[in-house]
Amino acid sequence: MATEFHNLQELRHSASLATKVFIQRDYTEGTVCKFQAKFPAELDSRIERSLFEDTVKTLNNYYAEAEKIGGQSYLEGCLACATAYMIFLCMETRYEKVLKKISKYIQEQNEKIYAPRGLLITDPIERGMRVIEISVFEDRGSSGSSSGSSSTSSSSGR
Amino acid sequence: MSATRVTRRWQKLPGKNTFCCDGRVMMARQKGVFYLTVALITGTCALFFGFECPYLAVRLSPAIPVFGVLLFLFVMAVLLRTSFSDPGVLPRALPDEATFIEMEIEAVNGNVPAGQRPPPRIRNVEINNQIVKLKYCYTCKIFRPPRASHCSICDNCVDRFDHHCPWVGNCVGRRNYRYFYLFTLSLSLLTIYIFTFDIVHVALRECPQSVTAGSPDTVSWGGQQNVLICFFTLWSVVGLTGFHTYLITLNQTTNEDIKGSWSGKNRVQNPYSHRNIIKNCCEVLCGPTYPSVLDRRGVILEAPPAVTVPTTKSSTPEPQTTKTTAPLIPNEHTPEDTKPSIDAASHKTSPVPEDKKPHPPLGPPLASPDSDTDAAPIQEISQ
């Protein structure tokens, strides 16, 4: 890798945003929340394909778990209906619990895998569950040979 | 440390919604008909509980008013939940995402000769062996997910858009459809309940052996009013409930039904239906409760102008490093500045190796090539 960051703090202080890659939704199975696991070309030099695909697949699994229609969701629905949905004022829904797990997972992935490579994943919920936004950072002082850096150095040379 | 005003995100949200209780309540702008709905329901029930229940409780059973009260409370609870909740509004694309999509569209469409209309912005996806067209929303700058539609009254794209209901003062979409259905169902039951006991009440009073409680004239007036109101309400509400029950068994939305999206012409079938009535009903009514993706209560801190504005969420303590905005890069490029670099990067990495002219300033087009009955009227004004 041309640029290396050791943690998120370093990323914050020495990086500049080069570009953003948006992973779109995969609608082949209907309206369930699922993201395309296709590896974008812009990340080719930044991260291993398998790591990226693992992240996306795990996220897809989390969303599938949240949206699963089965015994637990029926029970939650019936109980909520019986209480005229007042129970949601004090109880957290299953989806919300899974979203918290997703948030923790993304944070952990950012810290361990993506930030050291100068990348940052944004939680899809902050983008309306439409895209997974991956920000690609470049080291401010670097004039490395990776794809985004020459453009950054041209735009940062003011 | 300069004083910071606390501004919540709902105050800056685009669209024509009104918010109450500091962002907790979200409704459409026109609320007059909603107030009428509340008044009609409360008024009818007040007449019933005031004029008829005292007699019926004594003459028949005290369970009648008790059950009536429970039913009334349930109707109000689901009505308020339908009216006050986020129907499933899709937030508009931020500038980076909008640019990215525009670039993708350009890559697909290629160079359009001057004077020619650009082709409609449509993305085809295959869902359960059926080709579904995703349309581009010029207001929200996104390709609408399947079943989403743009409500011109609220000026928002809503997921699984059913219809905009003035009676509840809100759109009916993915997040509040089941509450809306339960509202129509329980209101039908309440109307039938009151209507039945009105008739029973009138019939009992006709009997000479009946013991009257309260003066006969006021009581019969109250009963008559109720019978009239219930009679006219019954047909519309029960009819609506029946219609929505039909839609649920087919897993269709009102929007799709009106447009005839899955009417069977050209072998088009509903790809979202499970072909099983029970499964369709379970998915719509007992499915998971989707969270709102519109952050209404997040706090925007208004910092002094020297530093670019950071945005934080008050509800979750997640570190700011998961956000891609200013806190990470305090004095760095704004999104507009990164545009040339994105272009340069795309020229290098774009899969279509044609030589494109430099990124033209794509102003919002004045007319959307694909007309959508729910598309917002032409009000493409940059925010």
PDB file of C-alpha atoms in Angstrom, chain A:
ATOM      1  CA  MET A   1       0.000   0.000   0.000  1.00  0.00           C
ATOM      2  CA  ALA A   2       1.330   3.423  -0.813  1.00  0.00           C
ATOM      3  CA  THR A   3      -0.252   4.986   2.258  1.00  0.00           C
ATOM      4  CA  GLU A   4      -0.468   3.500   5.696  1.00  0.00           C
ATOM      5  CA  PHE A   5      -2.240   4.767   8.733  1.00  0.00           C
ATOM      6  CA  HIS A   6      -1.940   3.051  12.002  1.00  0.00           C
ATOM      7  CA  ASN A   7      -5.114   4.109  13.637  1.00  0.00           C
ATOM      8  CA  LEU A   8      -8.117   6.334  13.256  1.00  0.00           C
ATOM      9  CA  GLN A   9      -6.480   9.197  15.138  1.00  0.00           C
ATOM     10  CA  GLU A  10      -3.664   9.334  12.665  1.00  0.00           C
ATOM     11  CA  LEU A  11      -6.156   9.168   9.835  1.00  0.00           C
ATOM     12  CA  ARG A  12      -7.932  12.140  11.244  1.00  0.00           C
ATOM     13  CA  HIS A  13      -4.887  14.316  11.572  1.00  0.00           C
ATOM     14  CA  SER A  14      -2.893  13.546   8.504  1.00  0.00           C
ATOM     15  CA  ALA A  15      -5.392  12.514   5.874  1.00  0.00           C
ATOM     16  CA  SER A  16      -7.261  14.312   3.195  1.00  0.00           C
ATOM     17  CA  LEU A  17     -10.348  13.017   1.507  1.00  0.00           C
ATOM     18  CA  ALA A  18      -9.579  11.877  -1.994  1.00  0.00           C
ATOM     19  CA  THR A  19     -12.754  10.251  -3.149  1.00  0.00           C
ATOM     20  CA  LYS A  20     -15.796   8.341  -2.000  1.00  0.00           C
ATOM     21  CA  VAL A  21     -16.953   5.002  -3.243  1.00  0.00           C
ATOM     22  CA  PHE A  22     -20.612   4.074  -2.935  1.00  0.00           C
ATOM     23  CA  ILE A  23     -21.657   0.460  -2.658  1.00  0.00           C
ATOM     24  CA  GLN A  24     -25.174   0.204  -3.990  1.00  0.00           C
ATOM     25  CA  ARG A  25     -28.057  -1.919  -2.874  1.00  0.00           C
ATOM     26  CA  ASP A  26     -28.665  -5.332  -4.354  1.00  0.00           C
ATOM     27  CA  TYR A  27     -32.360  -5.662  -5.153  1.00  0.00           C
ATOM     28  CA  THR A  28     -32.313  -9.081  -6.757  1.00  0.00           C
ATOM     29  CA  GLU A  29     -34.067 -10.607  -3.769  1.00  0.00           C
ATOM     30  CA  GLY A  30     -36.656  -7.906  -3.448  1.00  0.00           C
ATOM     31  CA  THR A  31     -36.795  -5.027  -1.049  1.00  0.00           C
ATOM     32  CA  VAL A  32     -34.772  -6.676   1.722  1.00  0.00           C
ATOM     33  CA  CYS A  33     -31.725  -4.707   2.731  1.00  0.00           C
ATOM     34  CA  LYS A  34     -28.750  -6.201   0.949  1.00  0.00           C
ATOM     35  CA  PHE A  35     -25.678  -4.600  -0.550  1.00  0.00           C
ATOM     36  CA  GLN A  36     -23.772  -5.621  -3.638  1.00  0.00           C
ATOM     37  CA  ALA A  37     -20.653  -7.528  -2.767  1.00  0.00           C
ATOM     38  CA  LYS A  38     -19.040  -6.604  -6.066  1.00  0.00           C
ATOM     39  CA  PHE A  39     -15.545  -5.275  -5.448  1.00  0.00           C
ATOM     40  CA  PRO A  40     -15.251  -1.689  -6.732  1.00  0.00           C
ATOM     41  CA  ALA A  41     -12.321  -0.888  -8.956  1.00  0.00           C
ATOM     42  CA  GLU A  42     -11.380   2.202  -6.959  1.00  0.00           C
ATOM     43  CA  LEU A  43     -10.426   0.073  -3.975  1.00  0.00           C
ATOM     44  CA  ASP A  44      -8.301  -2.265  -6.003  1.00  0.00           C
ATOM     45  CA  SER A  45      -5.010  -0.994  -4.708  1.00  0.00           C
ATOM     46  CA  ARG A  46      -6.196  -0.181  -1.220  1.00  0.00           C
ATOM     47  CA  ILE A  47      -7.633  -3.319   0.287  1.00  0.00           C
ATOM     48  CA  GLU A  48      -7.738  -7.029  -0.323  1.00  0.00           C
ATOM     49  CA  ARG A  49     -10.825  -8.237  -2.103  1.00  0.00           C
ATOM     50  CA  SER A  50     -11.555 -10.935   0.448  1.00  0.00           C
ATOM     51  CA  LEU A  51     -11.575  -8.524   3.386  1.00  0.00           C
ATOM     52  CA  PHE A  52     -13.968  -6.208   1.636  1.00  0.00           C
ATOM     53  CA  GLU A  53     -16.267  -9.026   0.589  1.00  0.00           C
ATOM     54  CA  ASP A  54     -16.269 -10.401   4.109  1.00  0.00           C
ATOM     55  CA  THR A  55     -17.328  -7.048   5.488  1.00  0.00           C
ATOM     56  CA  VAL A  56     -20.167  -6.662   3.020  1.00  0.00           C
ATOM     57  CA  LYS A  57     -21.335 -10.254   3.494  1.00  0.00           C
ATOM     58  CA  THR A  58     -21.358  -9.880   7.263  1.00  0.00           C
ATOM     59  CA  LEU A  59     -23.350  -6.670   6.980  1.00  0.00           C
ATOM     60  CA  ASN A  60     -25.804  -8.391   4.660  1.00  0.00           C
ATOM     61  CA  ASN A  61     -26.184 -11.196   7.175  1.00  0.00           C
ATOM     62  CA  TYR A  62     -26.890  -8.732   9.950  1.00  0.00           C
ATOM     63  CA  TYR A  63     -29.570  -7.013   7.894  1.00  0.00           C
ATOM     64  CA  ALA A  64     -31.087 -10.353   6.939  1.00  0.00           C
ATOM     65  CA  GLU A  65     -31.241 -11.248  10.617  1.00  0.00           C
ATOM     66  CA  ALA A  66     -32.945  -7.955  11.418  1.00  0.00           C
ATOM     67  CA  GLU A  67     -35.530  -8.353   8.685  1.00  0.00           C
ATOM     68  CA  LYS A  68     -36.184 -12.044   9.149  1.00  0.00           C
ATOM     69  CA  ILE A  69     -39.875 -12.826   9.227  1.00  0.00           C
ATOM     70  CA  GLY A  70     -40.258 -15.668  11.632  1.00  0.00           C
ATOM     71  CA  GLY A  71     -41.442 -16.601  15.090  1.00  0.00           C
ATOM     72  CA  GLN A  72     -39.781 -13.770  16.896  1.00  0.00           C
ATOM     73  CA  SER A  73     -41.042 -11.058  14.587  1.00  0.00           C
ATOM     74  CA  TYR A  74     -44.597 -12.426  14.773  1.00  0.00           C
ATOM     75  CA  LEU A  75     -44.432 -12.488  18.536  1.00  0.00           C
ATOM     76  CA  GLU A  76     -43.128  -8.955  18.666  1.00  0.00           C
ATOM     77  CA  GLY A  77     -45.788  -7.800  16.219  1.00  0.00           C
ATOM     78  CA  CYS A  78     -48.672  -9.451  18.048  1.00  0.00           C
ATOM     79  CA  LEU A  79     -47.515  -8.279  21.451  1.00  0.00           C
ATOM     80  CA  ALA A  80     -47.110  -4.757  20.151  1.00  0.00           C
ATOM     81  CA  CYS A  81     -50.554  -4.831  18.534  1.00  0.00           C
ATOM     82  CA  ALA A  82     -52.149  -6.097  21.723  1.00  0.00           C
ATOM     83  CA  THR A  83     -50.723  -3.138  23.629  1.00  0.00           C
ATOM     84  CA  ALA A  84     -51.769  -0.703  20.859  1.00  0.00           C
ATOM     85  CA  TYR A  85     -48.060  -0.230  20.121  1.00  0.00           C
ATOM     86  CA  MET A  86     -47.481   1.491  23.434  1.00  0.00           C
ATOM     87  CA  ILE A  87     -44.860  -1.090  24.203  1.00  0.00           C
ATOM     88  CA  PHE A  88     -42.526   0.543  21.716  1.00  0.00           C
ATOM     89  CA  LEU A  89     -42.279   3.517  24.010  1.00  0.00           C
ATOM     90  CA  CYS A  90     -40.324   1.432  26.488  1.00  0.00           C
ATOM     91  CA  MET A  91     -39.008  -1.522  24.522  1.00  0.00           C
ATOM     92  CA  GLU A  92     -36.404  -1.593  21.808  1.00  0.00           C
ATOM     93  CA  THR A  93     -37.391  -3.443  18.664  1.00  0.00           C
ATOM     94  CA  ARG A  94     -35.327  -6.292  17.329  1.00  0.00           C
ATOM     95  CA  TYR A  95     -34.319  -4.242  14.313  1.00  0.00           C
ATOM     96  CA  GLU A  96     -32.949  -1.505  16.538  1.00  0.00           C
ATOM     97  CA  LYS A  97     -30.942  -4.048  18.514  1.00  0.00           C
ATOM     98  CA  VAL A  98     -29.417  -5.408  15.327  1.00  0.00           C
ATOM     99  CA  LEU A  99     -28.658  -1.885  14.120  1.00  0.00           C
ATOM    100  CA  LYS A 100     -26.634  -1.313  17.271  1.00  0.00           C
ATOM    101  CA  LYS A 101     -24.712  -4.498  16.596  1.00  0.00           C
ATOM    102  CA  ILE A 102     -24.082  -3.317  13.036  1.00  0.00           C
ATOM    103  CA  SER A 103     -22.837   0.022  14.288  1.00  0.00           C
ATOM    104  CA  LYS A 104     -20.378  -1.684  16.619  1.00  0.00           C
ATOM    105  CA  TYR A 105     -19.236  -4.013  13.878  1.00  0.00           C
ATOM    106  CA  ILE A 106     -18.581  -1.154  11.465  1.00  0.00           C
ATOM    107  CA  GLN A 107     -16.646   0.734  14.100  1.00  0.00           C
ATOM    108  CA  GLU A 108     -14.562  -2.319  14.827  1.00  0.00           C
ATOM    109  CA  GLN A 109     -13.903  -2.919  11.133  1.00  0.00           C
ATOM    110  CA  ASN A 110     -12.887   0.692  10.677  1.00  0.00           C
ATOM    111  CA  GLU A 111     -10.450   0.521  13.550  1.00  0.00           C
ATOM    112  CA  LYS A 112      -8.898  -2.792  12.677  1.00  0.00           C
ATOM    113  CA  ILE A 113      -8.961  -3.040   8.925  1.00  0.00           C
ATOM    114  CA  TYR A 114     -10.038   0.066   7.076  1.00  0.00           C
ATOM    115  CA  ALA A 115      -8.372   2.945   8.861  1.00  0.00           C
ATOM    116  CA  PRO A 116      -4.891   1.397   8.616  1.00  0.00           C
ATOM    117  CA  ARG A 117      -5.466   1.351   4.875  1.00  0.00           C
ATOM    118  CA  GLY A 118      -6.724   4.906   4.692  1.00  0.00           C
ATOM    119  CA  LEU A 119     -10.371   3.982   4.229  1.00  0.00           C
ATOM    120  CA  LEU A 120     -13.468   4.692   6.268  1.00  0.00           C
ATOM    121  CA  ILE A 121     -16.864   3.032   6.121  1.00  0.00           C
ATOM    122  CA  THR A 122     -19.969   5.062   6.910  1.00  0.00           C
ATOM    123  CA  ASP A 123     -22.858   3.242   8.512  1.00  0.00           C
ATOM    124  CA  PRO A 124     -25.544   2.820   5.807  1.00  0.00           C
ATOM    125  CA  ILE A 125     -28.229   4.100   8.151  1.00  0.00           C
ATOM    126  CA  GLU A 126     -26.688   7.538   7.916  1.00  0.00           C
ATOM    127  CA  ARG A 127     -27.268   7.442   4.175  1.00  0.00           C
ATOM    128  CA  GLY A 128     -30.838   6.226   4.316  1.00  0.00           C
ATOM    129  CA  MET A 129     -29.821   2.548   3.950  1.00  0.00           C
ATOM    130  CA  ARG A 130     -29.213   3.276   0.286  1.00  0.00           C
ATOM    131  CA  VAL A 131     -25.461   2.948   0.033  1.00  0.00           C
ATOM    132  CA  ILE A 132     -22.389   1.969   1.983  1.00  0.00           C
ATOM    133  CA  GLU A 133     -20.163   4.991   1.637  1.00  0.00           C
ATOM    134  CA  ILE A 134     -16.446   4.276   1.758  1.00  0.00           C
ATOM    135  CA  SER A 135     -14.244   7.319   1.999  1.00  0.00           C
ATOM    136  CA  VAL A 136     -10.803   6.984   0.521  1.00  0.00           C
ATOM    137  CA  PHE A 137      -8.151   9.088   2.200  1.00  0.00           C
ATOM    138  CA  GLU A 138      -4.727  10.045   1.096  1.00  0.00           C
ATOM    139  CA  ASP A 139      -1.850  11.064   3.262  1.00  0.00           C
ATOM    140  CA  ARG A 140      -1.495  14.828   2.991  1.00  0.00           C
ATOM    141  CA  GLY A 141       2.194  14.924   2.337  1.00  0.00           C
ATOM    142  CA  SER A 142       2.399  11.813   0.224  1.00  0.00           C
ATOM    143  CA  SER A 143       3.085  11.778  -3.484  1.00  0.00           C
ATOM    144  CA  GLY A 144       2.643   8.067  -3.830  1.00  0.00           C
ATOM    145  CA  SER A 145       1.725   6.210  -6.959  1.00  0.00           C
ATOM    146  CA  SER A 146      -1.737   4.993  -5.998  1.00  0.00           C
ATOM    147  CA  SER A 147      -4.602   6.028  -8.201  1.00  0.00           C
ATOM    148  CA  GLY A 148      -6.170   8.827  -6.191  1.00  0.00           C
ATOM    149  CA  SER A 149      -3.046  10.508  -4.939  1.00  0.00           C
ATOM    150  CA  SER A 150      -1.888  12.360  -8.016  1.00  0.00           C
ATOM    151  CA  SER A 151      -5.267  14.031  -8.295  1.00  0.00           C
ATOM    152  CA  THR A 152      -5.142  14.982  -4.637  1.00  0.00           C
ATOM    153  CA  SER A 153      -1.702  16.469  -4.940  1.00  0.00           C
ATOM    154  CA  SER A 154      -2.873  18.492  -7.915  1.00  0.00           C
ATOM    155  CA  SER A 155      -5.895  19.807  -6.075  1.00  0.00           C
ATOM    156  CA  SER A 156      -4.027  20.370  -2.852  1.00  0.00           C
ATOM    157  CA  GLY A 157      -1.286  22.296  -4.585  1.00  0.00           C
ATOM    158  CA  ARG A 158      -2.859  25.710  -4.095  1.00  0.00           C
TER     159      ARG A 158
END
